[in-house]
XYZ file of C-alpha atoms in Angstrom:
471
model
C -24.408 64.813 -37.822
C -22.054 66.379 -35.691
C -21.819 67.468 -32.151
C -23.368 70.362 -32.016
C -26.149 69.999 -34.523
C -26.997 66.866 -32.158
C -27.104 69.495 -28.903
C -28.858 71.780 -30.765
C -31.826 68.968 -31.592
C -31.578 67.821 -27.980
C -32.080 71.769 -27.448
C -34.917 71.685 -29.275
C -36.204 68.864 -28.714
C -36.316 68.666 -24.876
C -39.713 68.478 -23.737
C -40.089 65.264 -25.629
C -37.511 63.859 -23.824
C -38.445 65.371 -20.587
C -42.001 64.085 -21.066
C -40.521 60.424 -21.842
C -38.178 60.755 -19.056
C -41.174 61.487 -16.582
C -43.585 58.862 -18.300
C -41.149 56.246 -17.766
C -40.078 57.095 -14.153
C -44.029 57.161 -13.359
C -44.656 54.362 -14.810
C -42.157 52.350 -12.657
C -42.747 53.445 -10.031
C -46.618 52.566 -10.399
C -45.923 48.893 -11.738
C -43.593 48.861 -8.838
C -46.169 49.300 -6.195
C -48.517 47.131 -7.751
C -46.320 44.237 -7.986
C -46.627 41.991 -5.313
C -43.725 41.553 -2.632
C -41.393 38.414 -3.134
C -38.987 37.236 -0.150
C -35.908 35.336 -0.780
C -34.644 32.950 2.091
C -31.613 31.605 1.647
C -29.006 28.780 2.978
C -25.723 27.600 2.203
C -24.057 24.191 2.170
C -20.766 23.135 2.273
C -18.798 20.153 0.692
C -16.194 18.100 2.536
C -13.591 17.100 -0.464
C -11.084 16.340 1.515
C -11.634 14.013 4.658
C -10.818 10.357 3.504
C -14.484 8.208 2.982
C -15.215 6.230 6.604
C -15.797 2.811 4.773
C -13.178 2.931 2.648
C -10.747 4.531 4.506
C -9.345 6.739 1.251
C -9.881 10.080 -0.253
C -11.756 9.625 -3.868
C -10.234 11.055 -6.489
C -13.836 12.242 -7.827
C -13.986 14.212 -5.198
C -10.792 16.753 -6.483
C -11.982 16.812 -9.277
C -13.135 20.421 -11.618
C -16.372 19.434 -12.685
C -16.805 18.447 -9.203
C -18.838 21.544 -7.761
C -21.051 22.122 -11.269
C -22.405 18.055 -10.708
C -23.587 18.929 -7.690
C -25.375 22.418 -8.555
C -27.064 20.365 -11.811
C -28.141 17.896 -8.620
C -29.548 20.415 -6.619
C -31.421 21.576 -9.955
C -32.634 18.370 -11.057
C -36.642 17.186 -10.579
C -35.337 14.330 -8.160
C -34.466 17.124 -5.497
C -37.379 19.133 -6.589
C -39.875 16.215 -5.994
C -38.381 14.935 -3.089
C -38.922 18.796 -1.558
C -42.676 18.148 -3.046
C -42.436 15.110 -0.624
C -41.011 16.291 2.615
C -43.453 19.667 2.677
C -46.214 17.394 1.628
C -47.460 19.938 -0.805
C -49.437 17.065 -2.689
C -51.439 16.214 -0.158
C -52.874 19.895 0.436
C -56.681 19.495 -1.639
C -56.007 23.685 -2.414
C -52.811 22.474 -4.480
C -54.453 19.592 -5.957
C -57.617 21.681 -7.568
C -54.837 24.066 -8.695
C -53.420 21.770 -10.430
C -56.722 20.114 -11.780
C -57.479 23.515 -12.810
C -54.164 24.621 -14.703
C -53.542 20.877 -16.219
C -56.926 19.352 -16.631
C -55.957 15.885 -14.867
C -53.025 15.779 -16.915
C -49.436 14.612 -15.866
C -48.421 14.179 -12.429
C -48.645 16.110 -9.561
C -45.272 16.238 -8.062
C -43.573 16.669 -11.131
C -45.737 19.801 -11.906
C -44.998 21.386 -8.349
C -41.248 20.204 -8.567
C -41.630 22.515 -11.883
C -42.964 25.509 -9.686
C -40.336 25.590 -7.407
C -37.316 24.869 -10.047
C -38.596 28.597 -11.499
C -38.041 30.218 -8.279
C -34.683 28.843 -7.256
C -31.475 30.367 -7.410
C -28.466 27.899 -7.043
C -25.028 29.567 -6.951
C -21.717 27.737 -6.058
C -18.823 30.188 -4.059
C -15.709 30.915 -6.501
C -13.063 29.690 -4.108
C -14.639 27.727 -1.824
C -16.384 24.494 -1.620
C -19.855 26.110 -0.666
C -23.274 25.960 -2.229
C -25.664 28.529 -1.884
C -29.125 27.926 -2.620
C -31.631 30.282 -2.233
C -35.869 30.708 -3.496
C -38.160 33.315 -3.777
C -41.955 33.632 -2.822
C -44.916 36.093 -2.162
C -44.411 34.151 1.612
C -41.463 34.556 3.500
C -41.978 31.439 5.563
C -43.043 29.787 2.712
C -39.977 30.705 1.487
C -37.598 29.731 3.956
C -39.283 26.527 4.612
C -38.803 25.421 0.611
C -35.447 26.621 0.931
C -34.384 24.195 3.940
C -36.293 21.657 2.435
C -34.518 22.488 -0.854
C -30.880 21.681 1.308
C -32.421 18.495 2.802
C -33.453 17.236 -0.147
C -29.965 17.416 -1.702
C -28.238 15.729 1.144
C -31.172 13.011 1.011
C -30.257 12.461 -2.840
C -26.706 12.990 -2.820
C -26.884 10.165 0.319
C -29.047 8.122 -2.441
C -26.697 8.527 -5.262
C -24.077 7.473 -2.893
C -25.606 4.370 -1.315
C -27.907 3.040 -4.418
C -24.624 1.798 -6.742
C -22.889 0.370 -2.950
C -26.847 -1.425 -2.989
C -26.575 -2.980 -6.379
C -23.019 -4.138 -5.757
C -23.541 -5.743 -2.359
C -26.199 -7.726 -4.043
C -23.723 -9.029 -7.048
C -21.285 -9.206 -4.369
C -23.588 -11.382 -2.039
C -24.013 -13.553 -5.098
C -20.350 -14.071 -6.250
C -19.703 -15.143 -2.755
C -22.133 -17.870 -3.349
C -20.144 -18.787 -6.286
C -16.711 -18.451 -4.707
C -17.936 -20.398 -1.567
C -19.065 -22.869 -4.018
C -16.037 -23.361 -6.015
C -14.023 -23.344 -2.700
C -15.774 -26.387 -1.166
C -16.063 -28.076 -5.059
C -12.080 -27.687 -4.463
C -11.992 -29.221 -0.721
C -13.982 -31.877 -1.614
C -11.678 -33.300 -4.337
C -8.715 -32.868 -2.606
C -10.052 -35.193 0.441
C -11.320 -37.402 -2.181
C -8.040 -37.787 -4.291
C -6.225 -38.230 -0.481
C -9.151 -40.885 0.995
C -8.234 -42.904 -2.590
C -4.634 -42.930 -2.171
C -4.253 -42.663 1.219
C -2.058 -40.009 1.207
C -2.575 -37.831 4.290
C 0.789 -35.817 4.197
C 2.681 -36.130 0.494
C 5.973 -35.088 2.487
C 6.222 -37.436 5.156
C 5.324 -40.205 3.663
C 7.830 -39.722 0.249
C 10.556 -38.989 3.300
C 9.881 -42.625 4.709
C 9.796 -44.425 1.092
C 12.666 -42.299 0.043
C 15.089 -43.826 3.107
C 13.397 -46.852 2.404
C 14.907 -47.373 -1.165
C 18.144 -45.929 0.199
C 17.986 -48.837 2.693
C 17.428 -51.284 0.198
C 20.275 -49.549 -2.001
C 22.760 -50.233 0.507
C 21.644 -53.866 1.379
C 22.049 -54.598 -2.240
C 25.671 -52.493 -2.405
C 26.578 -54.740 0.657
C 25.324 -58.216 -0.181
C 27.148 -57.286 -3.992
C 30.015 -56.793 -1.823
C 29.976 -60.411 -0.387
C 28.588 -61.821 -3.352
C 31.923 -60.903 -5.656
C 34.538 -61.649 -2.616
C 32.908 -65.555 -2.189
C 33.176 -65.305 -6.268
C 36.752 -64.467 -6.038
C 37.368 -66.762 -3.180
C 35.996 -70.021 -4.908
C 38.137 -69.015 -8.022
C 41.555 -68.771 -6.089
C 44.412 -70.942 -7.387
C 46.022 -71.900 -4.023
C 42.940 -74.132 -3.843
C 41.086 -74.596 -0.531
C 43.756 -75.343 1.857
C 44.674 -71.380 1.061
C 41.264 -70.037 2.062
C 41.120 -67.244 4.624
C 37.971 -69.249 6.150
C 39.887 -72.871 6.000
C 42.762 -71.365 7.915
C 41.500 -69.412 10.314
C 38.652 -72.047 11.044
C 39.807 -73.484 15.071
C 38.275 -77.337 13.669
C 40.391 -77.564 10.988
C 42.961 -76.093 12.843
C 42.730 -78.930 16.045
C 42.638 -81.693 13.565
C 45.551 -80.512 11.759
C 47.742 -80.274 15.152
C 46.064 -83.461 16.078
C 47.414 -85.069 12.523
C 51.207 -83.645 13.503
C 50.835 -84.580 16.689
C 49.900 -88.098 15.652
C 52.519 -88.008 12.923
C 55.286 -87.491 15.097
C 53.985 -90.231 17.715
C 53.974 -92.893 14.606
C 57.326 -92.102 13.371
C 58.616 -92.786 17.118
C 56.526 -95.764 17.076
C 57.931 -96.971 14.019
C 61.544 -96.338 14.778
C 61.220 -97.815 18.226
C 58.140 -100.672 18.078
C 58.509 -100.973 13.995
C 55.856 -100.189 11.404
C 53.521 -103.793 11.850
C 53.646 -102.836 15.524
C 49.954 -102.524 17.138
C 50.916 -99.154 18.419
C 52.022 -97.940 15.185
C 49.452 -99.289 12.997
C 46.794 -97.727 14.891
C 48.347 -94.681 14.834
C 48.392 -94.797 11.086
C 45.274 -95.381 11.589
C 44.094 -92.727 13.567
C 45.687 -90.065 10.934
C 44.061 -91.541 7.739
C 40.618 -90.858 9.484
C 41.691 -87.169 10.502
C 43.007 -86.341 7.439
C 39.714 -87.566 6.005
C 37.676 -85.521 8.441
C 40.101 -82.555 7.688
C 38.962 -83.122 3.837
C 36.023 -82.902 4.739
C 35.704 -80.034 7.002
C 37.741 -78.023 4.015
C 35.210 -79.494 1.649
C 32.711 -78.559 3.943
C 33.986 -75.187 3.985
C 34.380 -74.911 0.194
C 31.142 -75.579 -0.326
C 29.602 -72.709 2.235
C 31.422 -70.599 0.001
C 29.431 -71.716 -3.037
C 26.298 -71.780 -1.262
C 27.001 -68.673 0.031
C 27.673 -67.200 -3.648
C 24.553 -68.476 -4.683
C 22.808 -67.255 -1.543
C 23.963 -63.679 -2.761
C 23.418 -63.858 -6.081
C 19.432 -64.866 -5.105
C 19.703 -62.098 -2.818
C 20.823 -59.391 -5.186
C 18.122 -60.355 -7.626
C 15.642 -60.115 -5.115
C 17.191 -56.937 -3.730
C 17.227 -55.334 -7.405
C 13.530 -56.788 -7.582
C 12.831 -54.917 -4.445
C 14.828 -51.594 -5.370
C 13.178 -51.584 -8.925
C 9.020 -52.092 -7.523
C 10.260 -49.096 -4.430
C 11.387 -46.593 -7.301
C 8.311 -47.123 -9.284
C 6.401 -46.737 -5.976
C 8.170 -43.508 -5.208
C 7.413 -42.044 -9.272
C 3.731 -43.092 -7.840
C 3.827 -41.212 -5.063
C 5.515 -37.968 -6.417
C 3.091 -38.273 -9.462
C 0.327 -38.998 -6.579
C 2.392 -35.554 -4.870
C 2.003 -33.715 -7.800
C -1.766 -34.453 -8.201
C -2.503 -33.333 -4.556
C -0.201 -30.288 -4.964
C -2.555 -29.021 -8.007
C -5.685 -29.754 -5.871
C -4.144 -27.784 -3.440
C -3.079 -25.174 -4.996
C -7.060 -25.154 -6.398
C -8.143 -24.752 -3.049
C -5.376 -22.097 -2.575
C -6.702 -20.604 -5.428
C -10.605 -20.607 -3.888
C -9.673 -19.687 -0.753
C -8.146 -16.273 -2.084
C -10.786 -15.455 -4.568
C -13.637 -16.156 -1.892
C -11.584 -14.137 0.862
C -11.349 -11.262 -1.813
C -14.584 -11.337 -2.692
C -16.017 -11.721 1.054
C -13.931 -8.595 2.391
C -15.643 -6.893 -0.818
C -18.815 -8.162 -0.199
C -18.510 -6.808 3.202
C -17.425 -3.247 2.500
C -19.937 -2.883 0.009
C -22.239 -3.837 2.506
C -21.366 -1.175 4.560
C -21.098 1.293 2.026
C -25.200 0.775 1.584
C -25.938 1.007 5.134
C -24.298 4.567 4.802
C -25.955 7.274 6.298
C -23.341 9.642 6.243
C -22.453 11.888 3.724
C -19.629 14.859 2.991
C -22.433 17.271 2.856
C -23.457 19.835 5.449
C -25.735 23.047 5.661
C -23.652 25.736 6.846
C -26.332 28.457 7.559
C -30.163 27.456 7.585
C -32.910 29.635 5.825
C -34.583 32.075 7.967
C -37.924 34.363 7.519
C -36.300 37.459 5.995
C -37.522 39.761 7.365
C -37.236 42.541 4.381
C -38.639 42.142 0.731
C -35.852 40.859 -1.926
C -38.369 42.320 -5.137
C -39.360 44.932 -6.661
C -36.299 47.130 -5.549
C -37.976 50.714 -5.787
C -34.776 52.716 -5.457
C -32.932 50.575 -7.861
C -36.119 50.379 -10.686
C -36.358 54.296 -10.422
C -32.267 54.846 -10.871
C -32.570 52.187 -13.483
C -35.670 54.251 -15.193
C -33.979 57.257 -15.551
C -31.737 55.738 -17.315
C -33.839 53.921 -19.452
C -36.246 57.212 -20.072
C -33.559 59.845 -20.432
C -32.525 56.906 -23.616
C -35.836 56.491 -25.189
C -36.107 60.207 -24.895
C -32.901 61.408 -26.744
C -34.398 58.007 -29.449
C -37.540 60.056 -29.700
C -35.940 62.963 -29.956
C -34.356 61.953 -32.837
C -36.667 59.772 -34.633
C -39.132 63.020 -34.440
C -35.760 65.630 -35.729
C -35.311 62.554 -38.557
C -39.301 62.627 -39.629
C -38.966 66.352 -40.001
C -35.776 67.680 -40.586
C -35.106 71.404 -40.093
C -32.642 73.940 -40.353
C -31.172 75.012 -36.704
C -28.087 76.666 -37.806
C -25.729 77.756 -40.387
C -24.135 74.508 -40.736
C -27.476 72.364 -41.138
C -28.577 75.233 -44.308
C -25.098 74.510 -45.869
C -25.896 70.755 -45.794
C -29.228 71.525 -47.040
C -28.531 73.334 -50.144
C -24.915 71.623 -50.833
C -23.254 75.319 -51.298
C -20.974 77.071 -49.176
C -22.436 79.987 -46.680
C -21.134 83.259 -47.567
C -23.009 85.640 -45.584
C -25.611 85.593 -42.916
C -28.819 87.909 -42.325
C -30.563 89.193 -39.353
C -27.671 88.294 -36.985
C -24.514 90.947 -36.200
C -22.506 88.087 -34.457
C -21.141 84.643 -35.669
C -22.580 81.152 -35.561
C -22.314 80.371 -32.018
C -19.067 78.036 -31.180
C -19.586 74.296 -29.605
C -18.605 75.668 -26.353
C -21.637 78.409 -26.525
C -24.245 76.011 -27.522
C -23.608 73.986 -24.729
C -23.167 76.507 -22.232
C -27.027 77.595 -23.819
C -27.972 73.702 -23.857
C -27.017 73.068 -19.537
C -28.468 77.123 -19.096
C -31.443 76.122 -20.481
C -31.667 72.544 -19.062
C -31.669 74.387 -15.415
C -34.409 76.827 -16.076
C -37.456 73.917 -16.065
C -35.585 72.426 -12.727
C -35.700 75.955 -10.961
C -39.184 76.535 -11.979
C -40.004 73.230 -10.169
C -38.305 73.880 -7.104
């Protein structure tokens, strides 16, 4: 079908589609009148994604992120906001609702959750494109009605979000509160067997007290270097070969020393005596004798002396032993002590240990507790809901525009569905199609088959003639 045959059937056909075009416009603007009003009330709210969280002190990164803004529309969608707006306008409590609902649902279900249904039809929940705003808006025959559901349909999302927020903070505070027990526990299981390992050994402070044993066994060290020291000099002393006479000790001693000058003294005085009186003399005899009895004193002082050096030697050798004795039992008491050290330093280091995990788990404890004692959240209405004052449905101009439209297309479809059903021959073109053979010469007509440009210069002349007629 070409162009022009399809003018030429519009041509034809044009009361049908003028009739359609009418029928539809009529009838809506009649279903249009009849339906009943419906307001739409709306409000916005915003979302604060940036400002750090006032417990924990720290922007969440949940907050940033894309899906973001689409959670909280499917929140503001869900039943829990829809029953909680059942809630705060009390709507089951009106007896009117109630035998509504006995009447639609026999007793069946629940009441909220059939209202909460009700008013999820009738909202409209939009987020902005750039910006972190939520607009929610609802539609009803009432436009305080609808305001008022609208407002309560904001509430009810802060309320939930504020839920969502706080109920998870809830259950952890609660675990929290409980591994604190634990901790607390553990930390005082910890205490208790460090002050019962230090009662036991008496060990107060490990430090100290290994400082005091420590210069204790270096004491006893240099006792023993010092008495090792005198031990191997009276050794060497009693196995001299100038013999006693020779010792340090024996010389230097003032008795032995006295009764030697006394000896020379009296030696001299006896060899005068015996040159002048002669050896029987009194004088010299007793002078003889006086010298045998200091020389046997002077033996024995030296053999006095010798033997101090032997007892001495044998002094020091029992006092090495016991020294060694002593050294040996203060080492193994100082490996007891540093293995007693080492002992306390693991208990400590327990209640080190403790003492972090139960701070940790206190400060948690405590900001979780916060966290569910939250009533803030980073949600805000922007705008409240007000009466509109104008109806949002049916739009009259917009339905009749849209019906013209709508009728001029079923039209032109009827057109052609009647043109298809009975198919006739318009012009020269349509009988060539018809009989399959070329058109050599027409009848009854001295000009030529009108051009596409005449036929629809005819088609808008005659379009204007039924308009003119009207006016």
């Amino acid at each position: 079908m070409t162009l022009q045959q399809f003018l030429l059937i519009l041509r034809a056909r044009a009361r049908i589609i003028l009739y359609t075009l009418l029928g539809v416009v009529a009838l809506t603007l009649i279903v249009s009148l009849l339906l009943p009003k419906q307001y739409t009330a709306s409000t916005a709210v915003v979302l604060d994604v940036k400002s750090p969280d006032p417990v924990a002190g720290m922007v969440l990164p949940g907050l940033m992120a894309p899906g973001y803004m689409a959670t909280q529309v499917d929140i503001v969608n869900s039943d829990r906001v829809a029953q909680r707006v059942v809630k705060l306008l009390h709507m089951d409590e009106n007896p009117k609702i109630r035998a509504q609902w006995q009447e639609a649902t026999e007793g069946r279900g629940d009441l909220v959750s059939w209202l909460g249904e009700l008013l999820q039809k009738k909202l409209n929940v939009k987020p902005s494109r750039e910006s972190n705003v939520i607009n929610i808006s609802f539609s009803g025959s009432d436009p305080a009605f609808a305001a008022a559901v609208t407002n309560a349909f904001a509430q009810a999302f802060i309320d939930v979000s504020l839920e969502l927020k706080v109920e998870p903070a809830r259950q952890y505070s609660t675990w929290f509160d409980e591994q604190t027990k634990v901790q607390r526990s553990k930390l005082e299981a910890a205490q208790a067997a460090l002050s019962a390992y230090q009662q036991k050994t008496g060990i107060v402070a490990t430090d100290e007290r290994l400082d005091y044993e420590t210069a204790k066994l270096n004491e006893l060290s240099s006792q023993l270097t010092n008495v090792q020291a005198q031990t191997s000099d009276s050794h060497s002393k009693q196995k001299s070969a100038g013999g006693s006479e020779t010792l340090t000790e024996v010389i230097q001693n003032p008795l032995i020393n006295n009764l030697k000058s006394d000896i020379a003294r009296l030696e001299a005085k006896q060899q005068e005596s015996s040159i002048n009186l002669g050896k029987n003399h009194p004088q010299t005899v007793r002078n003889a004798s006086e010298i045998v009895s200091l020389k046997e004193r002077l033996a024995v002082e030296t053999s006095k002396i010798s033997g101090s050096l032997s007892t001495s030697y044998q002094v020091g050798k029992q006092k090495e032993k016991e020294l060694l004795e002593a050294i040996d039992a203060q080492k193994a008491r100082l490996l007891d002590i540093s293995q007693q050290r080492d002992a306390i330093n693991v208990l400590k280091r327990d209640v080190e240990t403790a003492q972090r995990a139960f701070e940790a788990v206190s400060q948690r404890a405590s900001q979780t507790r916060l966290e569910s004692q939250s009533v803030q959240t980073n949600l805000a209405v922007l705008n409240p809901a007000i009466e509109p004052p104008e109806a949002s449905s049916p739009k009259l101009l917009l339905n009749l525009i849209l019906s013209v439209f709508i009728g001029t297309l079923l039209g032109v479809g009827a057109a052609l569905a009647l043109e298809l059903g009975n198919r006739r021959i318009r012009s020269a073109a349509d009988l060539s199609d018809a009989i399959k053979l070329p058109l050599l010469a027409s009848i009854g007509s001295t000009h030529a088959p009108p051009t596409l440009r005449e036929t629809l210069l005819s088609f808008f002349a005659w379009r204007k003639r039924p308009l003119a007629l009207a006016r």
